[in-house]
């Protein structure tokens, strides 16, 4: 197993580090930029040879840039299915990229705060991650990454439309700003739909833990922009940072405060039942584990549980997903075997000694 | 509060003592006899004065019999609703008797192995209880109780039809033999319907924890005879003791053994999740408590849990029912207050110190 992947199993990654501004509710911040090389066709029209040339050109650009020397380029074709899924579970590559065919790579750093998907939907998908709400810092970093790559390769750019992308929904800035929120109290009080309606009005997308096409498991909701044309990157980031996200955070915080003040038993019941299931079950699906961990996380932040630290919970969010679990146990397992191993792993981590 | 009722709160009663033959699966054995005084009309046609005369005649008969001097006669009209429900939860009176109007009484002994309902559907309903499968012993005791009462009062008896009762379904012997079974493994493996079908063929009734008209909560099933005419009491008891009950017990035991041998994780998952909920929840309904206690009881008997004794579980079956809970806490409570108090009471009893 690649030493970088092996290292990952032992850490929560930037994405789940649980620090940064508003970290009790804002899990993490992500910005991605879609870019294409101007001397090659989009991937839908590229031959196998062209795909390889694109991948080599981008890899070369990364390796030639002294500032990017901490990046390690992994060939996804050479990883096994579980290893690719491990990267998906850590949000470093997309499920689409993991499951597609042909030459495709990812450039990673050990801190997991930046990644470049090569030959995903576009030739390049730059990503930067920050724990908590840190969009300006993420923007600064991805802007720099973009500039460094632009010194080595030439991106397809139209003076009127901006960056050209394989899918027209990304044309222009090619930016997607996403914020992953943990909203268990709004879910419990059935107010989560209000967030959805407000987001729709603002032309924002609300998705689940793994982005596009996934459900909001474990009370995780990803808010992201949908418009990439005619709005500057700075404007999108400013709206997210100073308006949209703080409003949702305040809404969730009020819901938590109201639960503590008015229905403490209902809150504690959710939190402690979840803890009881995590500490006692012998068969546990990944979705139930996620839901229980979500409630325990809320309980820790609301001061209802004090014998568990939130870092352990954050690690378990990652470690109990199928690919992580199989890599930790060192073997490919059936669904039932995973349920048994997941329950056991969680019991051991949460045992009171 | 009546000292006898107060005493009851601290014990599981004969019904839930958890001893006797086949006690791991057979909770308890009950025999009741329906009797009416020949000098009075059935209760449906009795005036208030007549009801009182009947009650006094039966009370007098009990008090005049030296062998029955341990019986205490309680006037149900003088008990409050919660106290009447307490007796229902302990199976000492029926829900119908608790909820009806007019003069009605019950004669009880501290050991709770015998009771006489006065002015229930019939003038007298004699009941004898035994923990585990002990129908012969119960039959001997109730036969003696019947004889002692018959020395003091004259029962309505027809030379051809036998004992006359308010409802024709009881005419003849007036006997109902009931055995309460705990069948969690058959429920888990979806084989419980087979028991129902077999019982139907044998003209037996299968009911829930509280007899007629109740559902099989917490995996408790009551099997009882339906035919009272043309079959001797001894024959019914012999069939139950040597054939019907041992067959069901064997069936449940096989299901438990198969779970242990083939699906130990599925079994432990049920058992330990139940324990996790009992030890952690903050809001607990009586039906969920019953279901969890049922799974824990199975776990103790199957050797999957060893830090809890089954006596504690049996006590909790009784103590977490609404009337018991309110009497233990010393106040009338709403449904939500009971949920909170029930969860707390169980947590305290099951805490690992």
XYZ file of C-alpha atoms in Angstrom:
706
model
C 0.000 0.000 0.000
C 1.243 3.473 -0.885
C 2.876 5.029 2.209
C 0.876 8.244 1.779
C -2.408 6.284 1.825
C -1.194 4.279 4.809
C -0.430 7.510 6.648
C -3.932 8.801 5.883
C -5.585 5.924 7.730
C -4.109 7.246 10.954
C -5.343 10.837 10.631
C -8.627 12.664 10.144
C -7.321 14.851 7.315
C -7.795 18.585 6.935
C -11.380 17.943 5.874
C -12.370 16.432 9.232
C -9.826 18.057 11.537
C -12.593 19.767 13.511
C -10.825 23.094 14.018
C -11.069 26.572 12.496
C -13.753 29.266 12.698
C -17.264 27.990 13.536
C -15.931 24.412 13.601
C -18.737 23.195 15.853
C -21.109 23.570 12.925
C -18.917 24.184 9.867
C -17.052 20.943 9.194
C -14.998 22.290 6.338
C -14.593 24.618 3.456
C -13.650 23.587 -0.060
C -12.915 25.520 -3.240
C -12.356 23.840 -6.556
C -11.408 25.306 -9.923
C -12.073 23.574 -13.243
C -9.311 24.047 -15.824
C -8.430 22.607 -19.234
C -5.279 22.748 -21.327
C -5.839 24.810 -24.462
C -3.798 22.549 -26.712
C -5.977 19.430 -26.186
C -9.642 18.562 -26.783
C -12.007 18.013 -23.851
C -11.819 14.494 -22.431
C -15.076 13.368 -24.027
C -13.317 13.721 -27.392
C -9.835 12.629 -26.348
C -8.224 9.352 -27.446
C -6.348 7.145 -24.995
C -3.071 8.631 -26.278
C -4.332 12.169 -25.781
C -5.484 11.349 -22.215
C -1.995 10.120 -21.451
C -0.403 13.235 -22.987
C -2.675 15.496 -20.903
C -1.899 13.582 -17.710
C 1.817 13.724 -18.442
C 1.712 17.443 -19.240
C -0.044 18.255 -15.952
C 2.186 15.923 -13.953
C 5.224 17.543 -15.528
C 3.929 21.031 -14.691
C 3.489 20.046 -11.041
C 6.943 18.429 -10.846
C 8.639 21.403 -12.501
C 7.235 23.893 -9.994
C 9.523 24.165 -6.917
C 6.649 25.458 -4.800
C 4.654 22.301 -5.566
C 7.383 19.814 -4.699
C 5.405 18.421 -1.732
C 2.794 17.065 -4.164
C 2.779 13.324 -4.829
C 1.112 12.199 -8.040
C -0.806 8.909 -7.779
C -1.881 6.943 -10.826
C -5.466 5.865 -10.075
C -5.230 2.975 -12.529
C -2.489 1.483 -10.372
C -4.484 1.690 -7.152
C -6.980 -1.024 -6.306
C -10.680 -0.278 -5.999
C -10.584 0.012 -2.216
C -7.687 2.487 -2.353
C -9.541 4.645 -4.864
C -12.618 4.549 -2.604
C -10.433 5.550 0.311
C -9.564 8.757 -1.564
C -13.257 9.312 -2.342
C -14.174 8.929 1.317
C -11.545 11.583 2.152
C -12.985 13.882 -0.559
C -9.630 13.982 -2.372
C -11.033 12.572 -5.594
C -14.626 12.345 -6.839
C -16.603 9.135 -7.072
C -16.881 9.735 -10.833
C -13.117 9.872 -11.182
C -12.689 6.731 -9.053
C -15.141 4.777 -11.162
C -14.217 6.002 -14.643
C -11.728 4.389 -17.028
C -8.464 5.322 -18.681
C -5.455 7.305 -17.522
C -6.384 9.464 -14.542
C -4.331 10.710 -11.643
C -4.448 12.770 -8.505
C -1.748 15.028 -7.037
C -1.856 15.088 -3.241
C -0.054 16.515 -0.233
C 0.243 14.801 3.127
C -1.662 17.571 4.925
C -4.589 16.847 2.590
C -5.363 20.541 2.263
C -4.875 20.557 -1.524
C -5.334 18.123 -4.412
C -5.346 18.226 -8.195
C -7.543 15.696 -9.977
C -6.106 15.023 -13.425
C -8.493 13.769 -16.092
C -11.660 13.928 -14.111
C -14.460 15.699 -16.052
C -11.996 18.458 -16.970
C -8.275 18.074 -17.546
C -7.664 19.576 -14.123
C -9.763 20.017 -11.060
C -7.851 21.990 -8.443
C -9.128 21.612 -4.901
C -8.222 23.275 -1.635
C -9.664 22.286 1.748
C -9.830 24.033 5.105
C -11.290 22.856 8.350
C -14.014 25.222 9.619
C -15.077 28.344 7.721
C -11.906 29.638 6.046
C -12.862 30.562 2.524
C -10.483 33.538 2.174
C -7.486 31.426 3.170
C -8.631 28.663 0.832
C -9.139 31.173 -1.968
C -5.663 32.599 -1.478
C -4.123 29.137 -1.597
C -6.031 27.891 -4.653
C -5.379 31.168 -6.465
C -1.665 30.655 -5.899
C -1.891 26.997 -7.020
C -3.731 28.116 -10.155
C -1.065 30.744 -10.892
C 1.794 28.294 -10.400
C 0.242 25.795 -12.800
C -0.552 28.563 -15.310
C 3.164 29.356 -15.421
C 3.852 25.871 -16.766
C 0.801 25.096 -18.912
C -1.630 27.181 -20.925
C -5.312 27.019 -19.848
C -8.238 27.252 -22.279
C -9.574 30.772 -21.682
C -12.003 32.875 -23.714
C -11.835 36.675 -23.379
C -15.632 36.934 -23.114
C -16.684 33.665 -21.420
C -13.649 33.070 -19.226
C -12.341 29.576 -18.484
C -13.753 26.969 -20.837
C -14.941 23.716 -19.260
C -16.294 20.364 -20.413
C -19.702 21.085 -18.897
C -21.222 24.530 -19.606
C -22.369 24.865 -15.971
C -18.741 25.501 -15.000
C -17.797 27.988 -17.728
C -16.549 31.403 -16.572
C -14.735 31.303 -13.259
C -14.841 27.496 -13.115
C -15.212 27.892 -9.396
C -17.211 25.879 -6.957
C -17.267 27.018 -3.371
C -18.617 24.390 -0.987
C -19.162 24.492 2.739
C -19.961 21.305 4.641
C -22.269 21.960 7.566
C -23.313 19.746 10.443
C -26.958 20.552 11.193
C -28.319 17.878 13.558
C -30.487 20.236 15.620
C -32.234 21.700 12.563
C -32.834 18.143 11.390
C -34.221 17.092 14.785
C -36.550 20.078 14.987
C -37.698 19.596 11.377
C -36.467 23.035 10.354
C -33.937 21.803 7.834
C -36.292 22.419 4.930
C -36.138 26.133 5.596
C -32.420 26.026 4.865
C -33.167 24.243 1.607
C -35.731 26.842 0.550
C -33.472 29.761 1.420
C -30.601 28.171 -0.504
C -32.788 27.683 -3.552
C -33.724 31.366 -3.553
C -30.024 32.247 -3.508
C -29.323 29.780 -6.346
C -27.243 27.586 -4.095
C -27.177 23.796 -4.161
C -27.739 21.747 -0.993
C -26.259 18.269 -1.139
C -25.134 15.424 1.105
C -21.832 14.294 2.523
C -20.332 13.236 -0.772
C -21.537 16.093 -2.957
C -23.516 15.790 -6.149
C -26.233 13.140 -6.148
C -25.787 12.086 -2.523
C -28.246 12.264 0.328
C -27.757 14.243 3.487
C -26.600 11.343 5.658
C -25.670 11.933 9.266
C -27.049 15.470 9.201
C -24.231 16.719 6.963
C -25.243 19.258 4.364
C -23.025 20.735 1.686
C -23.915 24.218 0.475
C -22.343 25.314 -2.801
C -22.699 27.936 -5.506
C -24.270 26.999 -8.814
C -23.516 30.144 -10.813
C -20.015 30.430 -12.296
C -20.656 33.004 -15.023
C -20.999 36.752 -14.465
C -20.144 36.722 -10.774
C -16.584 37.171 -9.543
C -14.913 34.597 -7.325
C -14.386 37.245 -4.647
C -18.079 38.095 -4.619
C -19.123 34.459 -4.177
C -16.640 34.003 -1.337
C -17.668 37.263 0.345
C -21.353 36.278 0.240
C -20.616 32.860 1.718
C -18.297 34.175 4.412
C -20.129 37.227 5.629
C -23.744 36.358 4.984
C -24.984 32.928 3.932
C -22.969 30.596 6.170
C -23.097 32.726 9.347
C -26.889 32.868 8.999
C -27.243 29.076 8.779
C -24.758 28.612 11.624
C -26.769 30.982 13.790
C -29.978 29.135 12.886
C -28.455 25.776 13.895
C -27.009 27.268 17.077
C -30.427 28.665 18.044
C -31.991 25.270 17.450
C -29.338 23.651 19.688
C -29.825 26.274 22.394
C -33.596 25.830 22.263
C -33.215 22.057 22.645
C -30.939 22.493 25.662
C -33.264 25.046 27.245
C -36.662 23.577 26.477
C -36.284 19.880 25.724
C -33.075 18.706 27.398
C -34.375 15.145 27.794
C -35.236 14.897 24.095
C -31.746 16.138 23.236
C -30.000 13.857 25.731
C -32.112 10.944 24.591
C -30.841 11.355 21.001
C -27.264 11.873 22.117
C -27.099 9.031 24.641
C -29.054 6.517 22.588
C -26.545 7.138 19.810
C -23.718 6.577 22.277
C -25.444 3.432 23.551
C -25.710 2.024 20.037
C -22.108 2.886 19.173
C -20.823 1.303 22.378
C -23.003 -1.801 22.243
C -24.061 -2.856 18.773
C -22.457 -5.852 17.068
C -23.718 -5.132 13.548
C -23.547 -1.545 12.337
C -24.109 -0.159 8.850
C -22.096 2.846 7.694
C -25.199 5.022 7.499
C -26.328 4.164 11.028
C -22.791 4.722 12.322
C -22.735 8.113 10.611
C -26.096 9.080 12.111
C -25.061 8.008 15.606
C -21.688 9.746 15.361
C -23.548 12.855 14.213
C -25.713 12.880 17.332
C -22.741 12.213 19.602
C -20.809 15.060 17.929
C -23.708 17.408 18.657
C -23.772 16.120 22.235
C -20.077 16.801 22.742
C -20.356 20.348 21.352
C -23.506 21.024 23.390
C -21.712 19.893 26.550
C -23.996 16.887 27.113
C -21.176 14.317 26.854
C -17.755 14.866 28.302
C -15.989 11.520 28.314
C -15.287 11.529 24.566
C -13.278 14.092 22.631
C -14.553 15.347 19.324
C -11.298 14.401 17.568
C -12.101 10.728 18.143
C -15.572 11.236 16.702
C -14.172 12.999 13.634
C -11.701 10.184 13.033
C -14.479 7.605 13.338
C -16.543 9.449 10.708
C -13.796 8.603 8.247
C -12.579 5.275 9.594
C -15.989 3.613 9.614
C -16.626 4.170 5.931
C -16.289 0.993 3.832
C -12.909 1.566 2.174
C -11.247 2.914 5.313
C -12.565 0.022 7.341
C -11.261 -2.559 4.891
C -7.842 -0.929 4.725
C -7.644 -0.703 8.520
C -8.608 -4.375 8.863
C -6.292 -5.261 5.989
C -8.746 -7.320 3.981
C -11.576 -7.121 1.494
C -14.838 -7.830 3.283
C -18.492 -8.507 2.511
C -21.166 -6.107 3.739
C -21.952 -8.273 6.786
C -18.260 -8.647 7.658
C -17.905 -4.864 7.452
C -20.895 -4.386 9.760
C -19.251 -6.637 12.334
C -15.815 -5.017 11.952
C -17.268 -1.494 12.056
C -19.180 -2.180 15.278
C -16.065 -3.719 16.823
C -13.760 -0.875 15.762
C -16.145 1.715 17.199
C -16.634 -0.217 20.451
C -12.890 -0.399 20.946
C -12.362 3.306 20.240
C -15.220 4.412 22.483
C -14.670 1.948 25.323
C -14.396 3.533 28.726
C -11.462 1.220 29.628
C -51.310 3.480 50.336
C -52.325 0.009 51.442
C -49.324 -1.737 53.078
C -49.853 -4.849 50.940
C -49.651 -2.770 47.735
C -46.594 -0.953 49.076
C -44.918 -4.280 49.763
C -45.664 -5.402 46.187
C -43.651 -2.548 44.686
C -40.510 -4.070 46.181
C -40.983 -7.599 44.797
C -41.489 -9.260 41.438
C -44.430 -11.377 42.608
C -44.946 -15.081 41.977
C -45.877 -14.256 38.397
C -42.431 -12.842 37.535
C -40.255 -14.654 40.058
C -38.289 -16.331 37.265
C -37.958 -19.751 38.918
C -39.615 -23.141 38.513
C -39.477 -25.732 35.736
C -38.498 -24.378 32.281
C -38.313 -20.856 33.750
C -35.956 -19.632 31.023
C -38.856 -19.794 28.581
C -41.987 -20.364 30.696
C -42.573 -17.160 32.670
C -45.523 -18.466 34.606
C -48.515 -20.694 34.880
C -51.995 -19.552 35.790
C -55.268 -21.365 36.402
C -58.536 -19.578 36.985
C -61.966 -20.914 37.792
C -65.205 -19.028 37.133
C -67.879 -19.501 39.828
C -71.229 -17.946 40.684
C -73.399 -18.124 43.798
C -76.604 -20.041 43.101
C -78.789 -17.760 45.186
C -78.112 -14.591 43.133
C -78.596 -13.578 39.485
C -75.586 -13.057 37.201
C -74.023 -9.601 37.564
C -75.506 -8.279 34.326
C -78.907 -8.577 36.009
C -77.895 -7.649 39.557
C -78.909 -4.401 41.260
C -76.418 -2.383 43.271
C -77.827 -3.927 46.471
C -77.436 -7.418 45.066
C -73.819 -6.709 44.016
C -73.078 -5.653 47.574
C -74.774 -8.752 49.012
C -72.739 -11.000 46.700
C -69.497 -9.263 47.626
C -70.293 -9.511 51.309
C -71.247 -13.184 51.045
C -67.963 -14.063 49.320
C -65.919 -11.889 51.697
C -67.631 -13.576 54.630
C -66.899 -17.029 53.206
C -63.206 -16.201 52.908
C -63.031 -14.725 56.420
C -64.833 -17.683 57.954
C -62.400 -20.201 56.516
C -59.388 -20.707 58.837
C -57.237 -21.961 55.943
C -57.834 -18.704 54.073
C -56.905 -16.360 56.901
C -53.864 -15.033 55.037
C -56.175 -13.486 52.415
C -56.687 -9.724 52.533
C -59.832 -8.393 50.851
C -59.404 -5.058 49.067
C -62.326 -2.926 47.996
C -61.448 -1.749 44.478
C -63.788 1.244 44.787
C -61.626 2.525 47.621
C -58.382 2.250 45.670
C -57.357 5.021 43.300
C -57.020 4.391 39.587
C -53.236 3.937 39.740
C -53.555 1.371 42.544
C -56.119 -0.594 40.548
C -53.803 -0.488 37.525
C -50.952 -1.701 39.723
C -52.989 -4.839 40.432
C -53.724 -5.223 36.710
C -50.015 -4.963 35.870
C -49.358 -7.733 38.404
C -52.128 -9.867 36.820
C -53.998 -10.023 40.146
C -57.138 -8.424 38.742
C -58.308 -8.005 35.144
C -58.370 -4.713 33.272
C -62.142 -5.157 32.901
C -62.570 -5.403 36.665
C -60.321 -2.389 37.248
C -62.294 -0.251 34.839
C -65.843 -1.371 35.651
C -68.201 0.272 38.145
C -69.947 -0.714 41.332
C -68.953 -2.853 44.301
C -66.043 -5.107 43.354
C -63.243 -6.562 45.401
C -60.196 -8.751 45.272
C -58.871 -11.145 47.902
C -55.076 -11.370 47.864
C -52.170 -12.999 49.665
C -48.743 -11.436 50.089
C -47.022 -14.201 48.118
C -49.263 -13.276 45.154
C -49.743 -16.927 44.251
C -53.528 -16.769 44.657
C -56.309 -14.228 44.261
C -60.082 -14.164 44.157
C -61.731 -11.471 42.039
C -65.173 -10.723 43.433
C -67.756 -9.259 41.061
C -65.698 -9.383 37.905
C -67.653 -10.951 35.015
C -68.721 -13.761 37.335
C -69.374 -13.498 41.060
C -66.020 -15.164 41.688
C -62.927 -15.665 39.613
C -60.436 -17.810 41.508
C -56.847 -17.532 40.310
C -53.667 -19.369 41.208
C -50.212 -18.471 39.859
C -46.942 -20.343 39.697
C -43.608 -19.249 38.334
C -42.389 -21.564 35.549
C -44.391 -24.566 34.340
C -46.173 -25.904 37.428
C -49.711 -26.645 36.370
C -50.226 -29.683 38.623
C -49.219 -27.710 41.716
C -51.431 -24.827 40.629
C -54.313 -27.199 39.990
C -53.946 -28.773 43.427
C -53.969 -25.367 45.085
C -56.929 -23.936 43.173
C -58.884 -27.148 43.668
C -58.389 -26.797 47.409
C -59.347 -23.101 47.293
C -62.499 -24.026 45.359
C -63.391 -26.717 47.923
C -62.861 -24.393 50.876
C -65.136 -21.751 49.375
C -67.743 -24.355 48.434
C -67.941 -25.298 52.114
C -69.177 -21.789 52.897
C -71.231 -20.794 49.828
C -73.247 -22.706 47.275
C -72.110 -22.443 43.635
C -74.466 -22.473 40.652
C -73.997 -25.958 39.200
C -76.076 -27.897 36.671
C -75.892 -31.703 36.695
C -75.590 -31.837 32.899
C -73.739 -28.611 32.008
C -71.569 -28.210 35.087
C -70.697 -24.795 36.557
C -72.907 -22.034 35.174
C -71.180 -18.811 34.161
C -72.136 -15.345 32.910
C -70.604 -16.011 29.513
C -71.421 -19.359 27.858
C -67.770 -19.800 26.765
C -66.894 -20.631 30.384
C -69.746 -23.012 31.186
C -68.761 -26.513 32.309
C -65.503 -26.647 34.182
C -65.188 -22.837 34.209
C -61.463 -23.400 33.911
C -58.929 -21.417 32.023
C -55.373 -22.689 31.993
C -52.837 -20.115 30.780
C -49.116 -20.367 30.313
C -47.067 -17.235 29.657
C -44.120 -17.920 27.383
C -41.133 -15.797 26.484
C -40.334 -16.498 22.836
C -37.843 -13.863 21.618
C -35.831 -16.220 19.405
C -38.894 -17.492 17.543
C -39.925 -13.880 17.045
C -36.456 -12.908 15.774
C -36.314 -15.809 13.339
C -39.875 -15.124 12.148
C -41.063 -18.568 13.218
C -43.583 -17.331 15.747
C -46.484 -17.714 13.322
C -45.954 -21.467 13.335
C -46.766 -21.475 17.056
C -49.931 -19.523 16.301
C -51.046 -21.963 13.616
C -50.333 -25.005 15.785
C -52.249 -23.461 18.681
C -55.232 -22.753 16.457
C -55.379 -26.388 15.373
C -55.436 -27.429 19.041
C -58.217 -24.869 19.777
C -55.907 -22.847 21.995
C -55.822 -19.059 22.186
C -52.562 -17.137 21.762
C -52.584 -13.715 23.385
C -50.238 -11.021 24.667
C -48.837 -10.083 28.033
C -52.124 -8.932 29.504
C -54.388 -11.643 28.146
C -57.536 -11.127 26.135
C -57.376 -8.383 23.531
C -53.699 -7.499 24.062
C -50.830 -7.719 21.648
C -47.746 -9.839 22.110
C -45.501 -7.078 23.423
C -41.941 -7.838 24.410
C -42.128 -11.333 22.886
C -44.470 -12.585 25.615
C -47.154 -14.980 24.449
C -49.939 -16.419 26.562
C -51.285 -19.810 25.522
C -54.642 -20.832 26.993
C -57.434 -23.314 26.492
C -60.681 -22.179 24.916
C -62.820 -25.257 25.511
C -64.384 -25.608 28.976
C -67.193 -28.034 28.196
C -66.795 -31.794 27.716
C -63.110 -31.963 28.640
C -61.954 -32.608 32.192
C -59.677 -30.188 33.997
C -57.121 -32.963 34.466
C -57.054 -33.673 30.752
C -56.423 -30.016 29.839
C -53.624 -29.771 32.404
C -52.053 -33.051 31.287
C -52.050 -31.928 27.630
C -50.446 -28.601 28.519
C -47.848 -30.123 30.838
C -46.717 -33.160 28.929
C -47.267 -32.133 25.338
C -48.151 -28.608 24.195
C -45.849 -26.459 26.342
C -42.756 -28.715 26.205
C -43.035 -28.696 22.396
C -43.091 -24.895 22.186
C -40.275 -24.638 24.744
C -38.171 -27.026 22.672
C -38.940 -25.024 19.528
C -37.823 -21.760 21.192
C -34.733 -23.437 22.644
C -33.756 -24.740 19.194
C -34.171 -21.263 17.749
C -31.924 -19.833 20.493
C -29.324 -22.560 19.971
C -29.356 -21.953 16.218
C -28.823 -18.214 16.740
C -25.872 -18.870 19.064
C -24.346 -21.395 16.684
C -24.984 -19.759 13.331
C -25.590 -16.049 13.834
C -23.932 -15.077 17.112
C -23.363 -11.483 15.963
C -27.038 -11.050 15.035
C -28.019 -12.398 18.450
C -25.471 -10.287 20.343
C -26.447 -7.242 18.320
C -30.084 -7.551 19.487
C -29.065 -8.262 23.067
C -26.431 -5.539 23.402
C -28.346 -2.861 21.517
C -31.206 -3.475 23.932
C -28.767 -3.125 26.830
C -27.339 0.038 25.249
C -30.785 1.594 24.973
C -31.761 0.625 28.518
C -28.525 2.018 29.934
C -28.493 5.217 27.872
C -31.894 6.442 26.792
C -33.514 9.436 28.475
C -37.028 8.909 27.118
C -38.381 5.379 27.126
C -41.922 4.163 26.436
C -43.236 1.136 28.298
C -43.445 -0.901 25.106
C -39.849 -0.150 24.088
C -38.661 -0.899 27.627
C -40.511 -4.211 27.521
C -38.977 -5.110 24.154
C -35.454 -4.233 25.303
C -35.853 -6.081 28.599
C -37.078 -9.051 26.592
C -33.909 -9.117 24.492
C -31.689 -8.674 27.538
C -33.515 -11.516 29.319
C -32.820 -13.771 26.335
C -29.179 -12.631 26.411
C -28.792 -13.496 30.082
C -30.314 -16.957 29.631
C -28.239 -17.598 26.505
C -25.068 -16.676 28.391
C -24.353 -13.597 26.232
C -24.554 -11.144 29.146
C -23.196 -11.897 32.569
C -23.104 -8.610 34.468
C -26.876 -8.499 35.108
C -28.954 -11.039 36.977
C -32.284 -12.113 35.584
C -34.062 -11.203 38.833
C -33.321 -7.531 38.178
C -34.719 -7.850 34.667
C -37.876 -9.543 35.946
C -38.415 -6.788 38.510
C -37.957 -4.135 35.835
C -40.613 -5.790 33.647
C -43.093 -4.953 36.384
C -41.648 -1.727 37.754
C -41.484 0.068 34.412
C -45.183 -0.322 33.683
C -47.150 2.919 34.112
C -48.898 2.312 37.431
C -45.834 0.756 39.102
C -43.670 3.615 37.928
C -46.046 6.239 39.298
C -46.353 4.486 42.652
C -42.550 4.096 42.895
C -42.056 7.781 42.092
C -44.934 8.697 44.387
C -46.803 10.931 41.970
C -49.246 10.962 39.081
C -47.357 11.712 35.868
C -48.035 12.539 32.242
C -46.854 10.202 29.492
C -43.698 12.252 28.872
C -42.882 12.457 32.580
C -43.259 8.686 32.792
C -40.906 8.228 29.828
C -38.271 10.296 31.613
C -38.797 8.566 34.977
C -38.813 5.095 33.388
C -35.522 5.718 31.577
C -33.979 7.072 34.773
C -35.204 4.197 36.941
C -33.825 1.637 34.487
C -30.476 3.450 34.145
C -30.056 3.477 37.908
C -30.934 -0.209 38.276
C -28.666 -1.283 35.412
C -25.732 1.023 36.101
C -22.385 -0.680 36.394
C -21.529 1.434 39.480
